[in-house]
Coordinates of C-alpha atoms in Angstrom, one line a residue:
Chain A
M1113 CA 22.6 6.9 -1.5
I1114 CA 19.7 8.3 -2.7
D1115 CA 17.5 10.6 0.5
T1116 CA 14.8 8.5 1.0
V1117 CA 11.3 10.5 1.4
A1118 CA 9.9 9.9 4.8
L1119 CA 6.6 8.2 4.9
D1120 CA 4.8 10.4 6.9
P1121 CA 1.8 11.3 4.9
D1122 CA 1.7 14.5 6.2
R1123 CA 5.0 15.7 5.4
H1124 CA 4.5 16.7 1.8
V1125 CA 1.7 18.7 2.4
P1126 CA 2.9 22.1 3.3
G1127 CA 0.6 23.2 6.0
V1128 CA -1.5 20.4 6.8
R1129 CA -0.8 18.3 10.1
R1130 CA -3.8 16.6 10.6
H1131 CA -5.6 13.8 9.0
P1132 CA -9.1 14.1 6.9
R1133 CA -12.3 13.5 8.9
A1134 CA -15.5 12.8 8.5
A1135 CA -16.2 16.5 7.5
D1136 CA -14.0 16.4 4.8
T1137 CA -15.3 13.4 3.2
L1138 CA -18.9 15.2 3.4
H1139 CA -17.3 18.0 1.9
A1140 CA -15.9 16.3 -1.4
E1141 CA -19.0 14.4 -1.7
W1142 CA -20.7 18.1 -1.9
L1143 CA -17.9 19.2 -4.4
K1144 CA -18.9 16.2 -6.5
F1145 CA -22.5 16.3 -6.3
W1146 CA -23.1 20.0 -7.1
S1147 CA -20.2 19.9 -9.8
V1148 CA -21.9 18.4 -12.1
R1149 CA -25.0 19.8 -14.4
S1150 CA -27.5 17.0 -13.6
T1151 CA -27.9 18.1 -9.8
G1152 CA -29.0 21.3 -11.2
W1153 CA -31.5 20.6 -13.4
S1154 CA -32.7 18.0 -11.4
T1155 CA -33.2 20.4 -8.3
A1156 CA -34.4 23.2 -10.5
M1157 CA -37.3 20.6 -11.9
L1158 CA -37.9 19.0 -8.5
F1159 CA -39.1 22.9 -7.5
V1160 CA -40.9 23.6 -10.8
L1161 CA -43.0 20.2 -10.6
G1162 CA -43.8 20.5 -7.2
A1163 CA -44.4 24.2 -6.6
G1164 CA -45.7 25.0 -10.0
L1165 CA -48.1 22.0 -10.7
T1166 CA -49.6 22.6 -7.1
T1167 CA -50.3 26.0 -8.2
L1168 CA -51.7 25.2 -11.4
V1169 CA -54.1 22.4 -10.2
C1170 CA -55.1 24.9 -7.6
A1171 CA -55.6 27.6 -10.1
T1172 CA -57.8 25.2 -12.4
S1173 CA -59.7 23.6 -9.2
A1174 CA -60.2 26.5 -7.2
A1175 CA -64.0 27.4 -8.8
W1176 CA -64.9 23.5 -8.4
L1177 CA -63.3 22.9 -4.9
A1178 CA -65.5 26.4 -3.6
S1179 CA -68.8 25.1 -5.5
G1180 CA -70.3 22.5 -3.4
E1181 CA -70.1 20.0 -5.9
A1182 CA -66.6 19.1 -4.7
D1183 CA -65.9 15.5 -3.3
E1184 CA -62.3 16.2 -2.6
S1185 CA -61.0 18.6 0.1
P1186 CA -58.9 21.5 -1.2
A1187 CA -56.2 20.3 1.4
S1188 CA -55.6 17.3 -0.6
F1189 CA -54.4 20.1 -3.5
I1190 CA -52.0 21.7 -1.5
T1191 CA -49.0 19.4 -2.0
W1192 CA -50.5 18.0 -5.3
G1193 CA -47.3 18.5 -7.2
L1194 CA -45.3 16.2 -5.0
F1195 CA -46.7 13.5 -6.8
F1196 CA -44.4 14.6 -9.8
A1197 CA -41.3 16.1 -7.8
Q1198 CA -40.9 12.4 -7.0
I1199 CA -39.4 11.6 -10.3
T1200 CA -36.7 14.0 -9.7
A1201 CA -35.8 12.7 -6.2
L1202 CA -35.8 9.2 -7.4
A1203 CA -33.4 10.5 -10.2
L1204 CA -31.0 12.5 -7.7
G1205 CA -30.8 9.3 -5.7
T1206 CA -30.1 7.0 -8.3
L1207 CA -27.5 9.3 -10.0
I1208 CA -25.6 9.9 -6.7
V1209 CA -24.2 6.0 -6.8
T1210 CA -25.0 4.8 -10.3
S1211 CA -23.2 7.8 -12.3
E1212 CA -20.1 7.0 -10.3
Y1213 CA -20.5 3.3 -11.7
G1214 CA -21.0 4.8 -15.0
T1215 CA -18.3 6.8 -15.5
G1216 CA -15.8 4.7 -13.6
M1217 CA -15.7 7.6 -11.0
I1218 CA -16.1 4.9 -8.1
R1219 CA -12.9 4.0 -8.4
A1220 CA -11.4 7.5 -7.9
T1221 CA -13.8 7.7 -5.0
L1222 CA -12.8 4.8 -3.2
S1223 CA -9.2 5.2 -4.1
A1224 CA -9.5 8.9 -2.1
T1225 CA -11.2 7.4 0.9
P1226 CA -11.0 3.9 1.1
R1227 CA -13.7 3.6 4.0
R1228 CA -16.8 2.6 2.3
G1229 CA -19.0 2.9 5.1
A1230 CA -17.9 6.6 5.0
V1231 CA -18.5 7.5 1.3
L1232 CA -21.9 6.0 1.3
A1233 CA -22.7 8.0 4.5
A1234 CA -21.7 11.0 3.0
K1235 CA -23.5 10.8 -0.1
A1236 CA -26.5 9.9 2.0
V1237 CA -26.3 13.4 4.2
V1238 CA -25.7 15.1 1.3
L1239 CA -28.5 13.6 -0.8
T1240 CA -31.1 13.9 2.2
G1241 CA -29.5 17.1 3.1
T1242 CA -30.6 18.7 -0.4
L1243 CA -33.6 16.9 -1.2
F1244 CA -35.3 17.9 2.5
V1245 CA -34.4 21.2 2.2
A1246 CA -35.7 21.3 -1.6
G1247 CA -38.7 19.2 -0.7
V1248 CA -40.0 21.9 2.6
V1249 CA -39.3 24.7 0.4
T1250 CA -41.2 23.6 -2.8
A1251 CA -43.9 22.7 -0.3
F1252 CA -44.2 25.9 0.7
A1253 CA -43.9 27.4 -2.1
G1254 CA -46.5 25.4 -3.4
Y1255 CA -48.5 26.4 -0.3
L1256 CA -48.3 29.7 -1.0
G1257 CA -48.9 29.7 -4.7
G1258 CA -52.0 27.5 -4.5
N1259 CA -53.5 29.1 -1.8
W1260 CA -53.5 32.6 -3.2
F1261 CA -56.4 30.9 -6.1
L1262 CA -58.0 28.9 -3.1
D1263 CA -58.0 32.5 -0.8
R1264 CA -59.7 33.9 -3.8
E1265 CA -62.6 31.9 -3.8
G1266 CA -62.7 31.8 -0.2
I1267 CA -61.5 28.4 0.6
G1268 CA -58.0 29.3 1.5
I1269 CA -56.2 27.0 4.0
A1270 CA -54.1 28.3 6.9
L1271 CA -50.9 27.0 7.7
T1272 CA -52.2 26.2 11.6
D1273 CA -55.0 24.2 9.9
D1274 CA -54.6 20.3 10.7
G1275 CA -52.1 18.6 9.2
V1276 CA -50.5 21.6 6.9
L1277 CA -47.2 22.2 8.4
R1278 CA -47.1 18.9 9.2
S1279 CA -47.4 18.1 5.1
M1280 CA -45.0 20.8 4.2
L1281 CA -41.8 19.4 6.3
G1282 CA -43.3 16.1 5.5
S1283 CA -42.6 16.8 1.7
G1284 CA -39.3 17.2 2.8
L1285 CA -38.8 14.1 4.6
Y1286 CA -40.8 11.8 2.0
L1287 CA -38.6 13.3 -1.0
A1288 CA -35.4 12.4 1.3
G1289 CA -36.4 9.0 2.0
L1290 CA -37.3 8.5 -1.5
G1291 CA -33.7 10.2 -2.3
L1292 CA -32.2 6.9 0.2
F1293 CA -34.8 4.4 -1.5
A1294 CA -33.4 4.8 -4.9
M1295 CA -29.9 5.2 -3.7
A1296 CA -29.9 1.8 -2.4
I1297 CA -31.1 0.6 -5.6
G1298 CA -28.2 2.1 -7.2
L1299 CA -26.2 0.4 -5.0
L1300 CA -27.8 -3.0 -5.7
V1301 CA -28.2 -2.4 -9.6
R1302 CA -25.3 0.0 -10.8
H1303 CA -26.6 1.0 -13.9
T1304 CA -28.5 4.2 -14.4
A1305 CA -30.9 2.9 -16.5
A1306 CA -32.1 -0.2 -14.6
A1307 CA -32.1 1.5 -11.7
L1308 CA -34.3 4.5 -12.5
S1309 CA -36.7 2.2 -14.1
I1310 CA -36.9 -0.2 -11.0
G1311 CA -37.6 3.0 -8.6
L1312 CA -39.9 4.5 -10.9
A1313 CA -41.9 1.4 -11.7
L1314 CA -42.0 0.3 -7.8
V1315 CA -43.8 4.0 -6.8
F1316 CA -45.6 4.9 -9.8
V1317 CA -46.6 1.4 -11.5
V1318 CA -46.8 -1.0 -8.9
G1319 CA -47.9 1.1 -6.0
N1320 CA -51.0 2.1 -7.9
M1321 CA -51.6 -1.2 -9.5
A1322 CA -51.6 -2.7 -6.1
F1323 CA -54.8 -1.3 -5.0
L1324 CA -56.5 -3.4 -7.2
L1325 CA -55.4 -6.8 -5.4
P1326 CA -58.3 -8.2 -4.1
G1327 CA -59.2 -9.1 -0.5
T1328 CA -57.6 -7.7 2.4
W1329 CA -54.3 -9.1 2.2
G1330 CA -54.0 -7.3 -1.3
E1331 CA -55.8 -3.9 0.7
W1332 CA -52.2 -4.3 3.2
V1333 CA -49.7 -5.0 0.1
A1334 CA -51.2 -1.9 -1.4
K1335 CA -50.7 0.0 2.0
L1336 CA -47.3 -1.4 2.5
L1337 CA -45.7 -0.7 -0.7
P1338 CA -42.9 2.1 0.1
G1339 CA -44.6 5.1 -2.3
N1340 CA -47.6 4.3 -0.6
A1341 CA -46.8 4.5 3.1
G1342 CA -44.3 7.2 2.8
S1343 CA -46.4 9.8 0.8
G1344 CA -49.2 9.7 3.3
V1345 CA -46.9 12.0 5.7
A1346 CA -46.4 15.0 2.4
T1347 CA -50.4 15.7 2.4
P1348 CA -52.6 17.2 4.9
V1349 CA -55.7 15.1 3.7
P1350 CA -55.1 12.1 1.3
F1351 CA -57.0 11.6 -2.1
N1352 CA -56.9 7.9 -0.7
P1353 CA -58.5 7.2 2.4
E1354 CA -57.1 3.5 2.4
L1355 CA -53.6 5.0 3.4
L1356 CA -51.8 4.4 6.6
A1357 CA -51.9 7.1 9.1
P1358 CA -49.3 9.9 8.3
W1359 CA -46.7 9.0 10.7
T1360 CA -47.1 5.1 10.7
G1361 CA -46.6 5.3 7.3
F1362 CA -43.8 7.2 7.3
A1363 CA -42.3 4.8 10.1
V1364 CA -43.0 1.9 7.7
F1365 CA -41.6 3.8 4.9
T1366 CA -38.5 4.5 7.1
A1367 CA -37.6 1.0 8.1
E1368 CA -38.2 0.1 4.4
V1369 CA -35.7 2.1 3.1
A1370 CA -33.4 1.3 6.1
A1371 CA -33.8 -2.1 4.8
L1372 CA -32.6 -2.0 1.4
L1373 CA -30.1 0.8 2.0
L1374 CA -28.4 -1.9 4.7
T1375 CA -28.7 -4.6 1.9
G1376 CA -26.9 -2.4 -0.6
W1377 CA -24.2 -1.6 1.8
L1378 CA -23.6 -5.0 2.2
V1379 CA -23.5 -5.5 -1.2
F1380 CA -21.2 -2.8 -2.0
R1381 CA -18.8 -3.2 1.1
H1382 CA -17.5 -6.5 -0.1
R1383 CA -17.3 -5.8 -3.9
D1384 CA -14.3 -5.0 -6.1
A1385 CA -14.5 -1.4 -7.5
Chain B
M816 CA 7.9 1.1 -0.7
I817 CA 5.2 -1.3 -2.0
V818 CA 5.6 -5.2 -0.4
A819 CA 3.3 -7.8 -2.1
R820 CA 3.3 -11.4 -0.7
G821 CA 1.8 -14.2 -2.4
L822 CA -0.5 -12.0 -4.2
T823 CA -3.3 -13.8 -5.7
K824 CA -6.7 -13.0 -7.3
T825 CA -9.4 -15.1 -8.9
F826 CA -12.0 -14.1 -11.2
G827 CA -14.4 -17.4 -11.1
A828 CA -12.0 -20.0 -12.5
K829 CA -9.6 -17.7 -13.9
V830 CA -6.8 -16.7 -12.2
A831 CA -5.6 -13.3 -12.8
V832 CA -2.6 -12.7 -10.5
D833 CA -0.9 -15.9 -9.2
D834 CA 1.2 -15.9 -6.1
L835 CA 2.9 -12.9 -6.8
S836 CA 5.6 -11.6 -4.6
F837 CA 7.7 -8.5 -5.2
T838 CA 8.8 -5.4 -3.4
V839 CA 9.0 -1.8 -4.9
E840 CA 12.0 -0.1 -3.4
P841 CA 11.7 3.3 -3.2
G842 CA 14.8 5.8 -5.1
R843 CA 14.5 4.1 -8.4
V844 CA 11.5 3.6 -10.8
T845 CA 10.5 -0.2 -11.1
G846 CA 9.0 -1.0 -14.4
F847 CA 5.9 -3.1 -14.2
L848 CA 6.0 -5.7 -17.9
G849 CA 3.7 -8.3 -18.9
P850 CA 1.8 -9.3 -21.8
N851 CA -2.0 -8.1 -22.5
G852 CA -3.9 -10.3 -19.7
A853 CA -1.0 -10.9 -17.7
G854 CA -2.5 -9.4 -14.5
K855 CA -0.7 -6.1 -14.2
S856 CA -3.9 -3.7 -14.1
T857 CA -5.1 -6.4 -12.0
T858 CA -2.2 -5.8 -9.2
M859 CA -2.1 -2.4 -9.3
R860 CA -6.2 -2.3 -8.2
M861 CA -5.2 -4.3 -5.6
V862 CA -2.1 -2.0 -4.4
V863 CA -4.8 0.9 -4.3
G864 CA -7.1 -1.4 -2.8
L865 CA -9.7 -1.8 -5.2
D866 CA -9.9 -5.3 -5.7
R867 CA -9.5 -7.4 -2.8
P868 CA -6.7 -10.2 -3.2
T869 CA -8.1 -13.9 -3.0
A870 CA -5.0 -14.9 -1.0
G871 CA -2.3 -13.0 0.1
S872 CA -1.4 -9.5 0.5
V873 CA 0.1 -6.1 -0.6
T874 CA 1.1 -3.3 1.5
V875 CA 2.0 0.2 1.1
N876 CA 4.4 1.9 3.6
G877 CA 3.9 -1.1 5.6
H878 CA 0.3 -1.3 6.1
S879 CA -2.4 -2.1 3.7
Y880 CA -4.1 1.1 1.4
A881 CA -7.4 0.9 2.8
S882 CA -6.3 1.5 6.5
S883 CA -4.2 4.9 5.5
P884 CA -6.2 7.3 6.7
A885 CA -5.2 10.1 4.2
P886 CA -4.1 7.5 1.1
L887 CA -4.1 10.4 -1.7
R888 CA -1.0 11.7 0.5
E889 CA 0.8 8.3 0.6
V890 CA 0.2 7.1 -2.6
G891 CA -0.8 8.7 -5.9
A892 CA -2.0 6.6 -8.5
L893 CA -3.1 6.7 -12.1
L894 CA -4.7 3.6 -13.2
E895 CA -5.4 2.4 -17.0
A896 CA -9.1 3.0 -17.2
R897 CA -10.5 6.6 -16.9
A898 CA -12.0 7.6 -13.4
L899 CA -13.7 10.8 -14.4
H900 CA -17.2 12.4 -14.6
P901 CA -17.5 13.9 -18.2
G902 CA -19.6 16.4 -17.0
R903 CA -17.4 17.8 -14.4
T904 CA -14.4 20.2 -14.8
A905 CA -10.4 19.4 -14.2
R906 CA -10.3 21.7 -11.8
N907 CA -14.0 20.7 -9.9
H908 CA -12.2 16.8 -10.1
L909 CA -9.1 17.8 -8.3
R910 CA -11.4 20.0 -5.9
W911 CA -13.3 17.0 -4.6
L912 CA -10.1 15.0 -4.5
A913 CA -8.2 17.4 -2.4
A914 CA -11.2 18.4 -0.1
S915 CA -11.3 14.4 0.9
N916 CA -7.9 14.2 1.8
G917 CA -7.5 17.3 3.8
I918 CA -4.8 18.6 0.7
P919 CA -4.8 22.4 0.7
R920 CA -6.4 24.2 -2.0
T921 CA -3.3 25.9 -3.4
R922 CA -2.2 22.6 -4.3
I923 CA -5.0 21.9 -7.1
D924 CA -3.0 25.0 -9.3
E925 CA 0.2 23.6 -8.5
V926 CA -0.7 20.5 -10.2
L927 CA -2.5 21.8 -13.0
D928 CA 0.2 24.1 -14.0
L929 CA 2.7 21.0 -13.6
V930 CA 0.7 18.7 -16.2
G931 CA 0.1 21.5 -18.4
L932 CA -3.3 21.7 -17.9
D933 CA -4.0 24.8 -16.7
A934 CA -5.6 26.6 -19.6
V935 CA -8.3 24.1 -19.8
A936 CA -8.9 23.4 -16.3
D937 CA -12.6 24.8 -16.4
Q938 CA -13.8 23.0 -19.3
R939 CA -15.7 19.4 -18.5
V940 CA -13.2 16.5 -19.0
G941 CA -15.7 14.9 -21.4
R942 CA -14.4 17.2 -23.8
F943 CA -10.4 16.1 -23.2
S944 CA -8.4 14.1 -25.4
L945 CA -7.3 10.9 -24.5
G946 CA -3.7 12.7 -23.5
M947 CA -5.3 15.5 -21.8
G948 CA -7.3 12.7 -20.0
Q949 CA -4.0 11.1 -19.0
R950 CA -2.5 14.4 -17.9
L951 CA -5.3 14.9 -15.5
G952 CA -4.9 11.3 -14.3
I953 CA -1.0 12.5 -13.8
A954 CA -2.2 15.5 -11.7
V955 CA -4.8 13.3 -9.6
A956 CA -1.6 11.4 -8.9
L957 CA 0.6 13.9 -7.9
L958 CA -2.2 15.9 -6.0
G959 CA -0.9 15.0 -2.3
E960 CA 2.7 14.6 -3.2
P961 CA 2.8 11.2 -2.2
P962 CA 6.1 9.2 -1.3
V963 CA 5.0 6.5 -3.8
V964 CA 3.6 7.0 -7.0
V965 CA 1.7 4.3 -9.4
L966 CA 1.5 5.0 -12.8
D967 CA -0.8 2.4 -15.3
E968 CA 0.1 3.0 -18.9
P969 CA 0.8 6.7 -18.3
V970 CA 2.2 7.5 -22.1
N971 CA -1.3 5.7 -23.5
G972 CA -2.5 8.6 -25.6
L973 CA 0.0 11.2 -25.4
D974 CA 2.2 13.1 -27.7
P975 CA 6.3 12.5 -28.2
E976 CA 6.5 15.7 -26.1
G977 CA 4.3 14.3 -23.3
I978 CA 6.2 10.9 -23.9
R979 CA 9.2 12.5 -22.9
W980 CA 8.0 14.8 -20.3
V981 CA 6.6 11.6 -18.6
R982 CA 9.7 10.0 -18.5
T983 CA 11.3 12.8 -17.4
L984 CA 8.7 12.9 -14.6
A985 CA 8.9 9.6 -13.6
R986 CA 12.9 9.7 -12.8
E987 CA 12.4 12.7 -11.4
L988 CA 10.1 11.4 -8.5
A989 CA 12.4 8.8 -8.2
G990 CA 15.3 10.6 -7.6
Q991 CA 13.8 12.8 -5.2
G992 CA 13.6 9.4 -3.5
R993 CA 10.0 8.2 -4.3
T994 CA 8.8 5.0 -4.8
V995 CA 7.9 5.0 -8.8
L996 CA 5.9 2.2 -10.2
V997 CA 5.5 2.4 -14.1
S998 CA 3.8 -0.2 -16.5
S999 CA 3.8 0.6 -20.0
H1000 CA 3.7 -1.6 -23.2
L1001 CA 5.9 0.7 -25.0
M1002 CA 9.2 -1.2 -24.6
S1003 CA 11.6 1.3 -26.2
E1004 CA 10.1 3.8 -23.6
M1005 CA 10.4 1.1 -20.3
A1006 CA 14.2 0.9 -21.1
L1007 CA 14.7 4.7 -20.7
T1008 CA 12.6 4.6 -17.9
A1009 CA 13.3 2.2 -15.8
D1010 CA 15.8 1.1 -13.4
H1011 CA 14.6 -2.2 -12.3
L1012 CA 12.0 -4.7 -13.8
V1013 CA 9.2 -7.1 -12.3
V1014 CA 7.8 -9.0 -15.4
V1015 CA 4.7 -11.3 -15.2
G1016 CA 3.2 -13.5 -17.8
R1017 CA -0.2 -15.3 -17.4
G1018 CA -0.4 -13.7 -13.3
R1019 CA 3.1 -15.2 -12.6
M1020 CA 6.2 -13.6 -11.8
L1021 CA 8.8 -13.9 -14.8
A1022 CA 11.4 -12.1 -13.6
D1023 CA 12.3 -9.4 -10.8
C1024 CA 15.7 -7.9 -11.4
S1025 CA 17.5 -4.7 -12.6
M1026 CA 17.2 -3.9 -16.5
A1027 CA 20.8 -4.3 -17.6
Q1028 CA 20.6 -7.7 -15.7
F1029 CA 17.4 -8.7 -17.3
I1030 CA 18.4 -8.0 -20.7
A1031 CA 21.6 -10.2 -20.5
D1032 CA 19.8 -12.8 -19.3
H1033 CA 16.9 -13.1 -21.9
A1034 CA 18.4 -11.5 -24.8
A1035 CA 22.5 -11.7 -25.4
S1036 CA 23.9 -9.6 -27.4
Y1037 CA 26.2 -10.6 -30.9
V1038 CA 28.7 -9.1 -33.1
R1039 CA 27.5 -8.8 -36.8
V1040 CA 30.2 -10.0 -39.2
R1041 CA 30.1 -9.5 -43.0
S1042 CA 32.9 -10.5 -45.2
P1043 CA 33.1 -11.4 -49.3
R1044 CA 34.0 -14.6 -47.8
P1045 CA 31.1 -15.5 -45.5
G1046 CA 32.0 -19.4 -45.7
D1047 CA 35.7 -19.0 -44.8
V1048 CA 35.1 -16.7 -41.9
E1049 CA 32.0 -19.0 -40.6
A1050 CA 34.5 -22.1 -40.6
L1051 CA 37.1 -20.1 -39.0
L1052 CA 35.2 -18.7 -36.3
R1053 CA 33.0 -22.3 -35.8
G1054 CA 36.6 -23.6 -35.9
R1055 CA 37.6 -21.7 -32.7
G1056 CA 34.3 -23.1 -30.7
L1057 CA 32.5 -19.7 -31.3
D1058 CA 28.3 -19.8 -32.0
V1059 CA 27.9 -18.5 -35.8
D1060 CA 24.3 -18.1 -37.2
R1061 CA 24.4 -17.4 -40.9
H1062 CA 21.7 -15.7 -42.8
G1063 CA 22.7 -15.0 -45.8
D1064 CA 25.9 -13.3 -46.2
E1065 CA 25.7 -11.9 -42.7
L1066 CA 27.1 -13.8 -39.7
Q1067 CA 25.9 -13.3 -36.0
V1068 CA 29.0 -14.5 -33.6
Q1069 CA 28.3 -15.0 -30.1
G1070 CA 31.0 -16.1 -27.3
M1071 CA 33.6 -13.2 -28.3
D1072 CA 33.9 -9.5 -28.3
A1073 CA 34.1 -7.8 -31.7
A1074 CA 38.0 -6.9 -31.3
G1075 CA 38.9 -10.6 -30.7
I1076 CA 37.1 -11.7 -33.7
G1077 CA 38.7 -8.8 -35.8
D1078 CA 42.0 -10.0 -34.8
L1079 CA 41.3 -13.8 -35.6
V1080 CA 39.9 -12.9 -39.0
G1081 CA 42.8 -10.5 -39.7
R1082 CA 45.1 -13.2 -38.6
A1083 CA 43.8 -15.9 -41.2
G1084 CA 44.2 -13.2 -44.3
L1085 CA 40.4 -12.9 -44.5
H1086 CA 38.7 -9.2 -44.9
L1087 CA 35.6 -7.9 -43.2
H1088 CA 33.4 -5.5 -44.5
E1089 CA 31.6 -5.1 -41.3
L1090 CA 32.2 -6.0 -37.5
T1091 CA 29.5 -4.6 -35.3
L1092 CA 28.4 -4.7 -31.8
V1093 CA 24.4 -5.7 -31.7
R1094 CA 23.4 -4.6 -28.3
S1095 CA 19.7 -6.8 -28.0
S1096 CA 17.0 -4.6 -26.7
L1097 CA 14.6 -4.8 -23.5
E1098 CA 11.7 -5.7 -26.6
D1099 CA 13.9 -8.7 -27.3
A1100 CA 14.6 -9.9 -23.7
F1101 CA 10.9 -8.9 -23.0
M1102 CA 9.8 -11.5 -26.4
T1103 CA 12.1 -14.2 -25.4
L1104 CA 10.8 -14.0 -22.0
T1105 CA 7.2 -13.9 -22.5
A1106 CA 6.9 -16.0 -25.5
D1107 CA 5.2 -18.8 -24.1
S1108 CA 3.1 -16.9 -21.7
V1109 CA 1.4 -14.7 -24.1
E1110 CA -2.3 -14.6 -23.6
Y1111 CA -3.8 -13.4 -26.8
A1112 CA -1.2 -14.2 -29.6
A1113 CA -1.5 -13.5 -33.3
H1114 CA -0.1 -15.6 -35.7
P1115 CA 2.5 -14.7 -38.7
A1116 CA 0.1 -14.6 -42.0
A1117 CA 2.7 -16.8 -44.0
Q1118 CA 2.3 -19.5 -41.1
E1119 CA -1.1 -19.4 -41.4
A1120 CA -0.8 -19.7 -45.3
Q1121 CA 1.3 -22.7 -44.8
A1122 CA -1.0 -24.4 -42.4
V1123 CA -3.9 -24.1 -44.8
R1124 CA -2.2 -25.8 -47.4

């Protein structure tokens, strides 16, 4: 008679007498996220584009902004690089899902953690946490770099000026939301190139083209599109005066992301891996 | 223990798995056989909760895989398709898996050592050969020291040494009282590894029995007889009611053992040049059983040529 191995899942792992918790799923997603090169590269690109381009545009525009001929506020330029940092946030959000489908990793992930909601929640926390911190750090670095040039022309901006601190935190919030937006598209589409194209097109192409729509309804469509609604919170004074008020816009953006994410989750929950 | 009851999976109009019921018992290696497209991989994917059954159920240790709090510590699975990110190192792949199921980090080095990948643990798996990928997949399966191990085509891409290693490993795991389910296309390998067989064709159950029983049922052994006077020997044996097939000067005899045939022929004063018991192989038995349920059959070239004429 063969001695049958008991079925207690704890028994064969020396020293372990507990069930995995949400923290373990989170830890696993964190390790996964940072153990591929694309994450490091994308995050570095986010910083370089965000902080670097803000500094660069402030350096080249400071004299003009101080001259009195300027028809824009210097405060519009202090988070200017964010426009390009959006690309990397979309890329990270897309890849956190589609890289798993592209490589077959999704099967390993769901074998290890069959509770799909837990997987999705852990991914969302890792992604938004990273993007929020990266967004805030990048915005501050851009402020410090850009403001150094504005200060030299005597048009420096204080952190306590209206909307400046809000735009620093807002950069983190907006990029985090944009990441979730891309992640939801990734869940629905599952292919990296397709999902990324859709995300970029919605934010950069459709978002800007929509302002060409005629009439009041056209104006509202443009205002309510995710990129246009959400980005207002990340700049002290927007270039475009037609945008929604910062927090109103961000609330609309959050609702849109939540709806898309919910759709993605419903599809993901019932799909064969 | 794995228990499937009325397990069914359809993809659109195609029935991949059709009402399968079987039990995979602990303490022995169960071979899972079937032609390409028979539904083996789909069945294994349903065992580990990746595909949802259209009907029926499959449980592991008495409950569904998905309801396990720490599935990697209950069931270790190597599935046929790769489930690796090419940019991640082998060690990091095992690290996140261990973290997800609360498995201590010390176990990572143990399994890397066990499968012989310790030297390349910090290389990206995209550079791994097929065989190295298989070894990593087996390391993943064993990471949680699970009482149930499911291996889909584990010897794919392995060299002869690796194939022997997998065979020994599967037998050891079963010897420790674990439940082991292995699928393979290599019949000769399966014959050496498995104690019990579950055979499917076109999604349906064809056999669920011991290896010996399966071979006995589906490909009978025979005695090969050669003689300088095959015609006389044939007539003699047929006269005694034995089943004789003649292939040139070789006779294939069923219905009596070799000693009996030898005595019979000797008493008749005839000479024998060969008298050999030919045991049928698992492959023969498998071919006989699955002949009608092969999904993607190649036709012999000779037949094709005749058909053209």
